[in-house]
JSON list of C-alpha atoms in Angstrom, two decimals:
[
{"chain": "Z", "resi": 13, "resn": "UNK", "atom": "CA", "xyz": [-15.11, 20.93, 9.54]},
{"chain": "Z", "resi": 14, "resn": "UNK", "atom": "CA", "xyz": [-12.04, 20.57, 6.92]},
{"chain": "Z", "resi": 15, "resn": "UNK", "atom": "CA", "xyz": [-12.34, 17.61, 3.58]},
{"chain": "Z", "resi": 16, "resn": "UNK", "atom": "CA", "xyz": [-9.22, 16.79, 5.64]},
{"chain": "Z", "resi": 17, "resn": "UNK", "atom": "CA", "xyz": [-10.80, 15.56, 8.80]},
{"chain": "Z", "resi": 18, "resn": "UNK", "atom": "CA", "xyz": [-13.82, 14.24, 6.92]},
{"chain": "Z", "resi": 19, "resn": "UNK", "atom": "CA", "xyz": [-11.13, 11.80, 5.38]},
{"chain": "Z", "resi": 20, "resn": "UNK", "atom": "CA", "xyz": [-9.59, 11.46, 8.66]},
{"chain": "Z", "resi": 21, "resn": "UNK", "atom": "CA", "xyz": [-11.91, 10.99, 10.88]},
{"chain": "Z", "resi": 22, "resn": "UNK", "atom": "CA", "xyz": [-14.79, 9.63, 9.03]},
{"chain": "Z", "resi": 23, "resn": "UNK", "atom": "CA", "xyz": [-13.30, 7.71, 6.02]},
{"chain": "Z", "resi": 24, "resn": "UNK", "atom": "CA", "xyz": [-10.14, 6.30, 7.47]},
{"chain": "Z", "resi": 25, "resn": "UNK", "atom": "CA", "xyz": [-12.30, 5.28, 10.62]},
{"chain": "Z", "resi": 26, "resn": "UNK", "atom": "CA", "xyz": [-12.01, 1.80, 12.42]},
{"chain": "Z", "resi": 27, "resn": "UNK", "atom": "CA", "xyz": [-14.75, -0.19, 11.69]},
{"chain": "Z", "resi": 28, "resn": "UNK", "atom": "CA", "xyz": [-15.58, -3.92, 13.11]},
{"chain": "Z", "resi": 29, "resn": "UNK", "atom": "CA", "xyz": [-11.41, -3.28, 13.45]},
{"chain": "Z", "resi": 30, "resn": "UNK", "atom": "CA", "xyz": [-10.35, -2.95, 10.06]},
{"chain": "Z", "resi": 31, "resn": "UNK", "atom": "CA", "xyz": [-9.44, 0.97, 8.10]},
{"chain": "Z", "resi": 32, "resn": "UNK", "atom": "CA", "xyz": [-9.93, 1.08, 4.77]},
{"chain": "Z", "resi": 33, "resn": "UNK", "atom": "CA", "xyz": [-6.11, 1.40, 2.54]},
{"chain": "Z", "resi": 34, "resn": "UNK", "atom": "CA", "xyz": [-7.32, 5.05, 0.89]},
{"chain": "Z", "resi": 35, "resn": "UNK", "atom": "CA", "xyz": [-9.91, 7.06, 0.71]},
{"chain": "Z", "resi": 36, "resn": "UNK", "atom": "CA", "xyz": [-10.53, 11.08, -1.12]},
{"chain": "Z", "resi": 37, "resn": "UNK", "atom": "CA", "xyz": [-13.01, 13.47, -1.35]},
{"chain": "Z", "resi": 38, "resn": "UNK", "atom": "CA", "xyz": [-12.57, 14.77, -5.15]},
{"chain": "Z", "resi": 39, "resn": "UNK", "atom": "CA", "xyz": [-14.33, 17.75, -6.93]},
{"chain": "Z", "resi": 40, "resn": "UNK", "atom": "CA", "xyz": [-16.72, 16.43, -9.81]},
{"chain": "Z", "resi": 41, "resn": "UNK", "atom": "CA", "xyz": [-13.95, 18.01, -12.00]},
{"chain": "Z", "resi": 42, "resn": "UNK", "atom": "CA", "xyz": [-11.10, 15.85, -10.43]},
{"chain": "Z", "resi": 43, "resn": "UNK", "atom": "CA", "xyz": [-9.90, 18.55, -7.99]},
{"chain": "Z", "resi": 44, "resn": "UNK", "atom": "CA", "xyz": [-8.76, 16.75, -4.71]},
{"chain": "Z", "resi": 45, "resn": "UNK", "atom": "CA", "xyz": [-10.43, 18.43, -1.85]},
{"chain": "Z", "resi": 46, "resn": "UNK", "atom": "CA", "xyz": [-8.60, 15.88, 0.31]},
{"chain": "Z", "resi": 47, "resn": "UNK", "atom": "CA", "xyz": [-7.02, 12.34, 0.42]},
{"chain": "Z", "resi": 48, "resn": "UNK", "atom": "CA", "xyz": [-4.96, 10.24, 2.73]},
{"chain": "Z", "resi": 49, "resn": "UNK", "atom": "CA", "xyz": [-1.20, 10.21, 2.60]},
{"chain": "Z", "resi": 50, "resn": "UNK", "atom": "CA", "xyz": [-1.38, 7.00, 0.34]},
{"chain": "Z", "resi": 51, "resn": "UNK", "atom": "CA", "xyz": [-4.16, 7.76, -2.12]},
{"chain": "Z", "resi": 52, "resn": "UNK", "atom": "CA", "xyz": [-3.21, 6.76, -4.96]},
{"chain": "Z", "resi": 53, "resn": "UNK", "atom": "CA", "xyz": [-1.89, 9.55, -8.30]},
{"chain": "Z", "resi": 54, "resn": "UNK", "atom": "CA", "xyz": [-4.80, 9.38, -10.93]},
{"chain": "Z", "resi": 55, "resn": "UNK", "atom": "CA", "xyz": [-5.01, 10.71, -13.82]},
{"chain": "Z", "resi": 56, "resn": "UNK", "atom": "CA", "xyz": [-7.92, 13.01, -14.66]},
{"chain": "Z", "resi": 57, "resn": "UNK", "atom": "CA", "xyz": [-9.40, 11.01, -17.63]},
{"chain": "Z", "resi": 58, "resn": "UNK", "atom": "CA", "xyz": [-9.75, 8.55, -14.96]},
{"chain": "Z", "resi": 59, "resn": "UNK", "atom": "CA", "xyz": [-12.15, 10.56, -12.73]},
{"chain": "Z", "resi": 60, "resn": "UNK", "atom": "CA", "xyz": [-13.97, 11.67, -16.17]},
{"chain": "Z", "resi": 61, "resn": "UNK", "atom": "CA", "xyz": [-14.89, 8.42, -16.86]},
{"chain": "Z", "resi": 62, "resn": "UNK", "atom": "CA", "xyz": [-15.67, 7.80, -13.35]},
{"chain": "Z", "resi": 63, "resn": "UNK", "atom": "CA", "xyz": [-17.79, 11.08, -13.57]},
{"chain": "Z", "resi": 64, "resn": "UNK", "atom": "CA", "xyz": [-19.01, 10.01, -17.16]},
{"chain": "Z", "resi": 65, "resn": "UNK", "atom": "CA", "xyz": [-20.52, 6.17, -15.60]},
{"chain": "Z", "resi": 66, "resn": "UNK", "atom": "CA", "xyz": [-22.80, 8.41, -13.28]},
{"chain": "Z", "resi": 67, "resn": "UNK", "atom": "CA", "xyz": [-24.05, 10.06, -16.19]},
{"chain": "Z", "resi": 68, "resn": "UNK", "atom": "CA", "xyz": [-24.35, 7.27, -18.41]},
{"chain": "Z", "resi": 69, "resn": "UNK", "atom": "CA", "xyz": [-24.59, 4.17, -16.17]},
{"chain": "Z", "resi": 70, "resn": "UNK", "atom": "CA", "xyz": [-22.93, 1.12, -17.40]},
{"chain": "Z", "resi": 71, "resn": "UNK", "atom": "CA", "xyz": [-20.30, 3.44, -19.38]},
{"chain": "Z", "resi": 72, "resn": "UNK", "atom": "CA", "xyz": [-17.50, 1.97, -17.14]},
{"chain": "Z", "resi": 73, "resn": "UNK", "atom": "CA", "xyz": [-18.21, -2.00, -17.18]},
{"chain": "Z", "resi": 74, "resn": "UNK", "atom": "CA", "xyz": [-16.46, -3.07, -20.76]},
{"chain": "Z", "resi": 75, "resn": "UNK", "atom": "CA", "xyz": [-13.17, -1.25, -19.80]},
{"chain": "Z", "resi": 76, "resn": "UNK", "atom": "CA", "xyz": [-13.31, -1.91, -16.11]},
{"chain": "Z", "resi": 77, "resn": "UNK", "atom": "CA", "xyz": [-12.61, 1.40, -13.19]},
{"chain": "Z", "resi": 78, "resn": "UNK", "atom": "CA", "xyz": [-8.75, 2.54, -13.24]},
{"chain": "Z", "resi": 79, "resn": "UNK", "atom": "CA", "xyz": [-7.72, 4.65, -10.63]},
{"chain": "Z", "resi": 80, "resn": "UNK", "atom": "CA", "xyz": [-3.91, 5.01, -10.09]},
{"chain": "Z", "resi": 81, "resn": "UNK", "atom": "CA", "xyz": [-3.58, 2.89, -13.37]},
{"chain": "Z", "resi": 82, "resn": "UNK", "atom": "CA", "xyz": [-4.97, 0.00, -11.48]},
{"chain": "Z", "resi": 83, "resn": "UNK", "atom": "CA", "xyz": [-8.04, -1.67, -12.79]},
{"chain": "Z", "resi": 84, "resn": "UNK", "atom": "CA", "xyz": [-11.13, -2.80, -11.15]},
{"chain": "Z", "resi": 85, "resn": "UNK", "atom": "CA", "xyz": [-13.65, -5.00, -12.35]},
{"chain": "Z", "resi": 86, "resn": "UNK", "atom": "CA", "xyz": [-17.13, -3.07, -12.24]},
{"chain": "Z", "resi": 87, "resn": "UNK", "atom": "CA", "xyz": [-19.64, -4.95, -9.66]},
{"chain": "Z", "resi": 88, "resn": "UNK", "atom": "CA", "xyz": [-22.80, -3.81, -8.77]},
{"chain": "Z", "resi": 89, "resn": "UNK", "atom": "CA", "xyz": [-23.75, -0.49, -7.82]},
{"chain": "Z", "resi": 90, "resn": "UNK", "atom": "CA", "xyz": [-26.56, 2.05, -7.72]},
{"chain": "Z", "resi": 91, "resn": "UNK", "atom": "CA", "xyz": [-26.48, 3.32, -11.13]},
{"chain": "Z", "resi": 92, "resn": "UNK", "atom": "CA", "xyz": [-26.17, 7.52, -10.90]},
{"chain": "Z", "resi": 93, "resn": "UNK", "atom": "CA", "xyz": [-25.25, 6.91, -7.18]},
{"chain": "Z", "resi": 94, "resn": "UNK", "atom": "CA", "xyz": [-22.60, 4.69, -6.37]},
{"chain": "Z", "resi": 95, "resn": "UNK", "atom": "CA", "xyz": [-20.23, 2.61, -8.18]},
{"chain": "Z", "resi": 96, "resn": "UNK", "atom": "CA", "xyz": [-18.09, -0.08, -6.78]},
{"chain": "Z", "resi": 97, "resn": "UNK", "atom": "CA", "xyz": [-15.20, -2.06, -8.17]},
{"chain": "Z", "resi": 98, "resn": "UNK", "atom": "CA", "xyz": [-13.18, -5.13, -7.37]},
{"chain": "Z", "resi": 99, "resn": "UNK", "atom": "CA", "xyz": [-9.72, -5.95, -7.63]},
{"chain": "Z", "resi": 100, "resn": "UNK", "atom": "CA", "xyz": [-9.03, -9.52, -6.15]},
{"chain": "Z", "resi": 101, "resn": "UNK", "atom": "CA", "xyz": [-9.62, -9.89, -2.50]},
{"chain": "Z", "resi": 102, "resn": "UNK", "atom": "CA", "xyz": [-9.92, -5.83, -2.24]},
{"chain": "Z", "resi": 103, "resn": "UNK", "atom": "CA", "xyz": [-11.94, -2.68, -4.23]},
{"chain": "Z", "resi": 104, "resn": "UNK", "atom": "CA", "xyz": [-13.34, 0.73, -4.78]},
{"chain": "Z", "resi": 105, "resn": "UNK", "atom": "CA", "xyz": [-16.25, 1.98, -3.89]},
{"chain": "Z", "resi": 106, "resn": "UNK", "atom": "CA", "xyz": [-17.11, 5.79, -5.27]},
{"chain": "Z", "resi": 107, "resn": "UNK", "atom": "CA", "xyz": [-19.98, 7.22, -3.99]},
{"chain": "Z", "resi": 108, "resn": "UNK", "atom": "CA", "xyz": [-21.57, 10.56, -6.00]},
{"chain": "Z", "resi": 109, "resn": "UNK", "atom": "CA", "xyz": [-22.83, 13.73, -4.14]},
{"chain": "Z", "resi": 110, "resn": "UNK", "atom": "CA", "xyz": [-23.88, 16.64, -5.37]},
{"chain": "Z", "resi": 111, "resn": "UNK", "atom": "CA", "xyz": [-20.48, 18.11, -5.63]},
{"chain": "Z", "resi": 112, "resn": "UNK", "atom": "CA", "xyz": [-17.98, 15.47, -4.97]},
{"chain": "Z", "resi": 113, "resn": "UNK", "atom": "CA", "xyz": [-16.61, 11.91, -5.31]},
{"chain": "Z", "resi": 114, "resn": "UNK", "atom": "CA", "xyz": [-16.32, 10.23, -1.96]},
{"chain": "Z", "resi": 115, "resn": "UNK", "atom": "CA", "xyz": [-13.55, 7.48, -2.97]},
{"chain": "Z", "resi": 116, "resn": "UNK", "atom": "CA", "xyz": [-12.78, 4.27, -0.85]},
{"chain": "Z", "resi": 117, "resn": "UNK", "atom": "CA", "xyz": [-10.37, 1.77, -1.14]},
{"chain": "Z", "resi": 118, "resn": "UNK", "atom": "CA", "xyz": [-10.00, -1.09, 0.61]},
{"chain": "Z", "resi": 119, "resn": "UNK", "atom": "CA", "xyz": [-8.10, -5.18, 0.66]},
{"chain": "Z", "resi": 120, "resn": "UNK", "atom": "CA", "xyz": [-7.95, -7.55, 2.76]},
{"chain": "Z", "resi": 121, "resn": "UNK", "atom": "CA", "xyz": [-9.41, -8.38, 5.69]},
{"chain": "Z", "resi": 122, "resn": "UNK", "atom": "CA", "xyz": [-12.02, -5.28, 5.30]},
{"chain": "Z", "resi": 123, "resn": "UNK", "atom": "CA", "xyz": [-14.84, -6.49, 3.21]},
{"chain": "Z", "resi": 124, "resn": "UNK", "atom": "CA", "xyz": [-16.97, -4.80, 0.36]},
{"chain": "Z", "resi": 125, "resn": "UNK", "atom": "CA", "xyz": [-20.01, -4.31, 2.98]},
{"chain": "Z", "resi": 126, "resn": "UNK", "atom": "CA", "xyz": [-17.35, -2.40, 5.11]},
{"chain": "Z", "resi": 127, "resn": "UNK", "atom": "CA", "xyz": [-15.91, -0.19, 2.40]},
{"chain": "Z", "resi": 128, "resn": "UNK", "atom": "CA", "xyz": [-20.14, 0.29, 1.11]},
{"chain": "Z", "resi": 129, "resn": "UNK", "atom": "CA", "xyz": [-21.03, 1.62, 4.46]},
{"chain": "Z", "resi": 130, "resn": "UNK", "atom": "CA", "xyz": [-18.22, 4.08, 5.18]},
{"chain": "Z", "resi": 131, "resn": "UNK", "atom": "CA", "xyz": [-18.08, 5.66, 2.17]},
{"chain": "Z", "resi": 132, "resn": "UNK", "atom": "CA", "xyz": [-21.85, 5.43, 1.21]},
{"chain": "Z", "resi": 133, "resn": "UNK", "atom": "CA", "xyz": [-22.46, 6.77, 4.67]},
{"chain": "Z", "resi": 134, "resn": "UNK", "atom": "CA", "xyz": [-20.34, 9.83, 4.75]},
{"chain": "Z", "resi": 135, "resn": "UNK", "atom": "CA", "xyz": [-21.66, 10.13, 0.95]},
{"chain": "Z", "resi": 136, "resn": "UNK", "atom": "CA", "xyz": [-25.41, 10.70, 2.26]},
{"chain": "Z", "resi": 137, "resn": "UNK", "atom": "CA", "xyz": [-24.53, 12.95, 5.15]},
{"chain": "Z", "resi": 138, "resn": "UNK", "atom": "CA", "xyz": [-23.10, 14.94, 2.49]},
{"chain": "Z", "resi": 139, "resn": "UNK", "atom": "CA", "xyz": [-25.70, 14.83, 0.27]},
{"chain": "Z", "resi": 140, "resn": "UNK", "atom": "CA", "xyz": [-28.43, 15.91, 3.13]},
{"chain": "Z", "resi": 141, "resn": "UNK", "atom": "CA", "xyz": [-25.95, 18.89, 3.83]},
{"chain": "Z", "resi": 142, "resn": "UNK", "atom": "CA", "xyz": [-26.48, 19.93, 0.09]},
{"chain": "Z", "resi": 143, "resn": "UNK", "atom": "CA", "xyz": [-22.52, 19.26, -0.93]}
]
């Protein structure tokens, strides 16, 4: 199976009726592997420091999670495993597998929970398939 239909099919999935807005799959070096159409342009210091929070947990929470230049608070996460971020009444969550970032983003009216379980889903498949 391509990253593209991973994205396609298993990030930008319907769930309980809502899609999340974005979603990648990015190389631990900030490569994308794939993205939707309107993923938003980061920079690559932002996926270092996204890289460098599951190295050194907690890293991230004074200057908050940019992607795209936007800014995201930090919320709770799994520290080495998953961070999530919130932006008003949407987020990020970023889950870490042993090769790759799986990246969600989501608003209004898909939840946290909803964005957590796609992502972090498709994030432990990967991980049990040793990528």
């Amino acid at each position: 199976m391509s990253w593209q239909t991973y994205v396609d099919e298993h990030l930008m999935c319907e769930i309980e009726g809502y899609h999340l807005t974005a979603a990648a799959i990015i190389g631990h070096d900030g490569s994308v592997w794939a993205q939707s159409s309107n993923f938003p342009q980061f920079k690559p210091e932002e996926i270092a420091a996204i890289v460098k929070d599951f190295d050194e947990p907690g890293s991230l929470a004074p200057t908050g999670l940019f992607l795209g230049g936007v800014k995201h608070m930090v919320i709770q996460g799994e520290p080495g495993a998953v961070i999530r971020g919130k932006k008003g009444p949407g987020g990020v969550t970023v889950k870490k597998t042993i090769q790759a970032l799986i990246v969600g983003i989501y608003d209004e009216p898909m939840n946290a929970g909803q964005c957590n379980m796609i992502v972090e889903r498709l994030g432990d498949y990967l991980i049990e398939q040793s990528l």
